[in-house]
Amino acid sequence: MEISGVISAIVIGIIIGVLGRLVVPGRQRIGILWTIVVGIVAAFVGSAIASAFDVADTDGVDWVEWIFQIALAGFGVAALDRVKLRRR
């Protein structure tokens, strides 16, 4: 993977993290940095899952890949929020 691919993955991860946070109802008690980290991880894992199902490279917008990524980000944000809530 080239540096431009890594940078674009980070930018897409930020967007995915924010969208994942919007999907989770209520107030989340995690910071923006954790949201970005969850989004980046969800973007990479969601892309891998989409590639495994052979839906990563389609003509036009890859809606199924985005759905995988946003769902994983929402799950990650909710899980991290629960962990943070228990520590308090």
CSV table of N, CA and C in Angstrom, one decimal:
chain,number,residue,atom,x,y,z
A,1,MET,N,0.9,-1.2,0.0
A,1,MET,CA,0.0,0.0,0.0
A,1,MET,C,0.9,1.2,0.0
A,2,GLU,N,0.6,2.2,-0.9
A,2,GLU,CA,1.4,3.4,-1.0
A,2,GLU,C,0.9,4.4,0.1
A,3,ILE,N,1.7,5.4,0.3
A,3,ILE,CA,1.4,6.4,1.3
A,3,ILE,C,0.1,7.1,1.0
A,4,SER,N,-0.2,7.3,-0.3
A,4,SER,CA,-1.5,8.0,-0.6
A,4,SER,C,-2.7,7.1,-0.2
A,5,GLY,N,-2.5,5.8,-0.3
A,5,GLY,CA,-3.5,4.8,0.1
A,5,GLY,C,-3.7,4.9,1.6
A,6,VAL,N,-2.7,5.0,2.3
A,6,VAL,CA,-2.7,5.0,3.8
A,6,VAL,C,-3.4,6.3,4.2
A,7,ILE,N,-3.0,7.4,3.6
A,7,ILE,CA,-3.7,8.7,3.9
A,7,ILE,C,-5.1,8.7,3.6
A,8,SER,N,-5.5,8.2,2.5
A,8,SER,CA,-6.9,8.1,2.1
A,8,SER,C,-7.7,7.2,3.1
A,9,ALA,N,-7.0,6.1,3.5
A,9,ALA,CA,-7.7,5.2,4.5
A,9,ALA,C,-7.9,5.9,5.8
A,10,ILE,N,-7.0,6.8,6.2
A,10,ILE,CA,-7.2,7.5,7.5
A,10,ILE,C,-8.3,8.5,7.3
A,11,VAL,N,-8.4,9.2,6.2
A,11,VAL,CA,-9.4,10.2,6.0
A,11,VAL,C,-10.8,9.5,6.0
A,12,ILE,N,-10.8,8.4,5.3
A,12,ILE,CA,-12.1,7.6,5.2
A,12,ILE,C,-12.4,7.1,6.6
A,13,GLY,N,-11.4,6.7,7.3
A,13,GLY,CA,-11.6,6.2,8.7
A,13,GLY,C,-12.2,7.3,9.6
A,14,ILE,N,-11.8,8.5,9.4
A,14,ILE,CA,-12.4,9.6,10.2
A,14,ILE,C,-13.9,9.7,9.9
A,15,ILE,N,-14.2,9.7,8.6
A,15,ILE,CA,-15.6,9.8,8.2
A,15,ILE,C,-16.4,8.7,8.7
A,16,ILE,N,-15.8,7.5,8.6
A,16,ILE,CA,-16.5,6.3,9.1
A,16,ILE,C,-16.8,6.3,10.6
A,17,GLY,N,-15.8,6.8,11.3
A,17,GLY,CA,-15.9,6.9,12.8
A,17,GLY,C,-17.0,7.9,13.2
A,18,VAL,N,-17.1,9.0,12.5
A,18,VAL,CA,-18.1,10.0,12.8
A,18,VAL,C,-19.5,9.4,12.4
A,19,LEU,N,-19.6,8.8,11.3
A,19,LEU,CA,-20.9,8.2,10.9
A,19,LEU,C,-21.3,7.1,11.9
A,20,GLY,N,-20.3,6.3,12.3
A,20,GLY,CA,-20.6,5.2,13.3
A,20,GLY,C,-21.1,5.8,14.6
A,21,ARG,N,-20.5,6.9,15.0
A,21,ARG,CA,-21.0,7.6,16.2
A,21,ARG,C,-22.4,8.1,16.1
A,22,LEU,N,-22.7,8.6,14.9
A,22,LEU,CA,-24.1,9.1,14.6
A,22,LEU,C,-25.1,8.0,14.6
A,23,VAL,N,-24.7,6.8,14.3
A,23,VAL,CA,-25.6,5.6,14.2
A,23,VAL,C,-26.0,5.2,15.6
A,24,VAL,N,-25.1,5.3,16.6
A,24,VAL,CA,-25.4,4.8,17.9
A,24,VAL,C,-26.2,5.9,18.6
A,25,PRO,N,-27.4,5.4,19.2
A,25,PRO,CA,-28.3,6.4,19.8
A,25,PRO,C,-27.7,6.8,21.2
A,26,GLY,N,-28.1,8.0,21.6
A,26,GLY,CA,-27.7,8.5,22.9
A,26,GLY,C,-26.4,9.2,22.9
A,27,ARG,N,-25.9,9.6,24.1
A,27,ARG,CA,-24.6,10.3,24.2
A,27,ARG,C,-23.5,9.3,24.4
A,28,GLN,N,-22.4,9.4,23.7
A,28,GLN,CA,-21.3,8.5,23.9
A,28,GLN,C,-20.2,9.3,24.7
A,29,ARG,N,-19.6,8.6,25.7
A,29,ARG,CA,-18.7,9.2,26.6
A,29,ARG,C,-17.2,8.9,26.1
A,30,ILE,N,-17.0,8.9,24.9
A,30,ILE,CA,-15.6,8.7,24.4
A,30,ILE,C,-15.2,10.0,23.6
A,31,GLY,N,-14.0,10.2,23.5
A,31,GLY,CA,-13.5,11.4,22.9
A,31,GLY,C,-13.4,11.3,21.3
A,32,ILE,N,-13.1,12.3,20.7
A,32,ILE,CA,-13.0,12.3,19.2
A,32,ILE,C,-11.8,11.5,18.7
A,33,LEU,N,-10.8,11.5,19.5
A,33,LEU,CA,-9.6,10.6,19.1
A,33,LEU,C,-10.0,9.2,19.1
A,34,TRP,N,-10.7,8.7,20.1
A,34,TRP,CA,-11.2,7.3,20.1
A,34,TRP,C,-12.1,7.0,19.0
A,35,THR,N,-13.0,8.0,18.6
A,35,THR,CA,-13.9,7.9,17.5
A,35,THR,C,-13.1,7.7,16.2
A,36,ILE,N,-12.0,8.5,16.0
A,36,ILE,CA,-11.2,8.4,14.8
A,36,ILE,C,-10.5,7.0,14.8
A,37,VAL,N,-10.0,6.6,15.9
A,37,VAL,CA,-9.3,5.3,15.9
A,37,VAL,C,-10.3,4.1,15.6
A,38,VAL,N,-11.4,4.2,16.2
A,38,VAL,CA,-12.4,3.2,15.9
A,38,VAL,C,-12.8,3.2,14.4
A,39,GLY,N,-13.0,4.4,13.9
A,39,GLY,CA,-13.3,4.6,12.4
A,39,GLY,C,-12.2,4.0,11.5
A,40,ILE,N,-11.0,4.3,11.8
A,40,ILE,CA,-9.9,3.7,11.0
A,40,ILE,C,-9.9,2.2,11.0
A,41,VAL,N,-10.0,1.6,12.2
A,41,VAL,CA,-10.0,0.2,12.3
A,41,VAL,C,-11.2,-0.4,11.6
A,42,ALA,N,-12.4,0.2,11.8
A,42,ALA,CA,-13.6,-0.3,11.1
A,42,ALA,C,-13.4,-0.1,9.6
A,43,ALA,N,-12.8,0.9,9.1
A,43,ALA,CA,-12.6,1.0,7.7
A,43,ALA,C,-11.7,-0.1,7.1
A,44,PHE,N,-10.6,-0.4,7.8
A,44,PHE,CA,-9.8,-1.5,7.3
A,44,PHE,C,-10.5,-2.9,7.4
A,45,VAL,N,-11.1,-3.1,8.6
A,45,VAL,CA,-11.8,-4.4,8.8
A,45,VAL,C,-13.0,-4.6,7.8
A,46,GLY,N,-13.7,-3.5,7.7
A,46,GLY,CA,-14.9,-3.5,6.8
A,46,GLY,C,-14.5,-3.7,5.3
A,47,SER,N,-13.4,-3.2,4.9
A,47,SER,CA,-12.9,-3.4,3.6
A,47,SER,C,-12.4,-4.9,3.4
A,48,ALA,N,-11.8,-5.4,4.4
A,48,ALA,CA,-11.4,-6.8,4.4
A,48,ALA,C,-12.6,-7.8,4.3
A,49,ILE,N,-13.7,-7.5,5.0
A,49,ILE,CA,-14.9,-8.3,5.0
A,49,ILE,C,-15.6,-8.1,3.6
A,50,ALA,N,-15.6,-6.9,3.1
A,50,ALA,CA,-16.2,-6.7,1.8
A,50,ALA,C,-15.4,-7.5,0.7
A,51,SER,N,-14.1,-7.5,0.8
A,51,SER,CA,-13.3,-8.2,-0.1
A,51,SER,C,-13.5,-9.7,0.0
A,52,ALA,N,-13.7,-10.2,1.2
A,52,ALA,CA,-14.0,-11.6,1.4
A,52,ALA,C,-15.3,-12.0,0.8
A,53,PHE,N,-16.3,-11.1,0.8
A,53,PHE,CA,-17.6,-11.4,0.2
A,53,PHE,C,-17.6,-11.0,-1.3
A,54,ASP,N,-16.5,-10.5,-1.8
A,54,ASP,CA,-16.3,-10.1,-3.2
A,54,ASP,C,-17.3,-9.0,-3.6
A,55,VAL,N,-17.5,-8.0,-2.7
A,55,VAL,CA,-18.3,-6.9,-3.0
A,55,VAL,C,-17.5,-5.5,-2.8
A,56,ALA,N,-16.2,-5.6,-2.7
A,56,ALA,CA,-15.4,-4.4,-2.4
A,56,ALA,C,-15.2,-3.6,-3.7
A,57,ASP,N,-15.1,-4.2,-4.8
A,57,ASP,CA,-14.9,-3.4,-6.1
A,57,ASP,C,-16.1,-3.6,-7.0
A,58,THR,N,-16.9,-2.6,-7.0
A,58,THR,CA,-18.1,-2.6,-7.9
A,58,THR,C,-18.1,-1.4,-8.7
A,59,ASP,N,-18.9,-1.3,-9.7
A,59,ASP,CA,-19.0,-0.1,-10.5
A,59,ASP,C,-19.8,0.9,-9.7
A,60,GLY,N,-19.2,2.1,-9.6
A,60,GLY,CA,-19.9,3.2,-8.8
A,60,GLY,C,-19.5,3.2,-7.4
A,61,VAL,N,-20.4,3.6,-6.5
A,61,VAL,CA,-20.2,3.6,-5.1
A,61,VAL,C,-20.3,2.2,-4.5
A,62,ASP,N,-19.4,1.9,-3.6
A,62,ASP,CA,-19.4,0.6,-3.0
A,62,ASP,C,-20.3,0.7,-1.7
A,63,TRP,N,-21.6,0.6,-1.9
A,63,TRP,CA,-22.5,0.8,-0.8
A,63,TRP,C,-22.4,-0.3,0.3
A,64,VAL,N,-22.2,-1.5,-0.2
A,64,VAL,CA,-22.1,-2.6,0.8
A,64,VAL,C,-20.9,-2.5,1.6
A,65,GLU,N,-19.8,-2.1,1.0
A,65,GLU,CA,-18.6,-1.9,1.8
A,65,GLU,C,-18.8,-0.8,2.9
A,66,TRP,N,-19.4,0.3,2.5
A,66,TRP,CA,-19.7,1.4,3.4
A,66,TRP,C,-20.6,0.9,4.6
A,67,ILE,N,-21.6,0.1,4.2
A,67,ILE,CA,-22.5,-0.4,5.3
A,67,ILE,C,-21.7,-1.3,6.3
A,68,PHE,N,-20.8,-2.2,5.8
A,68,PHE,CA,-20.0,-2.9,6.7
A,68,PHE,C,-19.2,-2.0,7.6
A,69,GLN,N,-18.5,-1.0,7.0
A,69,GLN,CA,-17.6,-0.2,7.7
A,69,GLN,C,-18.4,0.6,8.8
A,70,ILE,N,-19.5,1.2,8.4
A,70,ILE,CA,-20.3,2.0,9.4
A,70,ILE,C,-20.9,1.2,10.5
A,71,ALA,N,-21.3,0.0,10.1
A,71,ALA,CA,-21.9,-0.9,11.2
A,71,ALA,C,-20.8,-1.3,12.1
A,72,LEU,N,-19.6,-1.6,11.6
A,72,LEU,CA,-18.5,-2.0,12.5
A,72,LEU,C,-18.1,-0.8,13.4
A,73,ALA,N,-18.1,0.4,12.8
A,73,ALA,CA,-17.7,1.6,13.6
A,73,ALA,C,-18.8,1.9,14.7
A,74,GLY,N,-20.1,1.7,14.4
A,74,GLY,CA,-21.1,1.9,15.4
A,74,GLY,C,-21.0,0.9,16.5
A,75,PHE,N,-20.7,-0.4,16.1
A,75,PHE,CA,-20.4,-1.4,17.1
A,75,PHE,C,-19.2,-1.1,18.0
A,76,GLY,N,-18.2,-0.6,17.4
A,76,GLY,CA,-16.9,-0.3,18.1
A,76,GLY,C,-17.2,0.9,19.0
A,77,VAL,N,-17.9,1.9,18.6
A,77,VAL,CA,-18.2,3.1,19.4
A,77,VAL,C,-19.0,2.7,20.6
A,78,ALA,N,-20.0,1.9,20.4
A,78,ALA,CA,-20.9,1.4,21.5
A,78,ALA,C,-20.1,0.6,22.5
A,79,ALA,N,-19.3,-0.3,22.0
A,79,ALA,CA,-18.5,-1.2,22.9
A,79,ALA,C,-17.5,-0.4,23.7
A,80,LEU,N,-16.9,0.6,23.1
A,80,LEU,CA,-15.9,1.4,23.8
A,80,LEU,C,-16.6,2.3,24.8
A,81,ASP,N,-17.8,2.8,24.5
A,81,ASP,CA,-18.6,3.6,25.4
A,81,ASP,C,-19.0,2.7,26.6
A,82,ARG,N,-19.3,1.5,26.4
A,82,ARG,CA,-19.7,0.6,27.6
A,82,ARG,C,-18.4,0.4,28.5
A,83,VAL,N,-17.3,0.2,27.8
A,83,VAL,CA,-16.1,0.0,28.6
A,83,VAL,C,-15.7,1.2,29.4
A,84,LYS,N,-15.8,2.4,28.8
A,84,LYS,CA,-15.6,3.6,29.5
A,84,LYS,C,-16.6,3.8,30.7
A,85,LEU,N,-17.8,3.5,30.4
A,85,LEU,CA,-18.9,3.6,31.4
A,85,LEU,C,-18.6,2.8,32.7
A,86,ARG,N,-18.2,1.6,32.5
A,86,ARG,CA,-17.9,0.7,33.6
A,86,ARG,C,-16.7,1.1,34.4
A,87,ARG,N,-15.8,1.8,33.8
A,87,ARG,CA,-14.6,2.3,34.6
A,87,ARG,C,-14.9,3.4,35.5
A,88,ARG,N,-16.0,4.1,35.3
A,88,ARG,CA,-16.3,5.2,36.1
A,88,ARG,C,-17.1,4.8,37.4
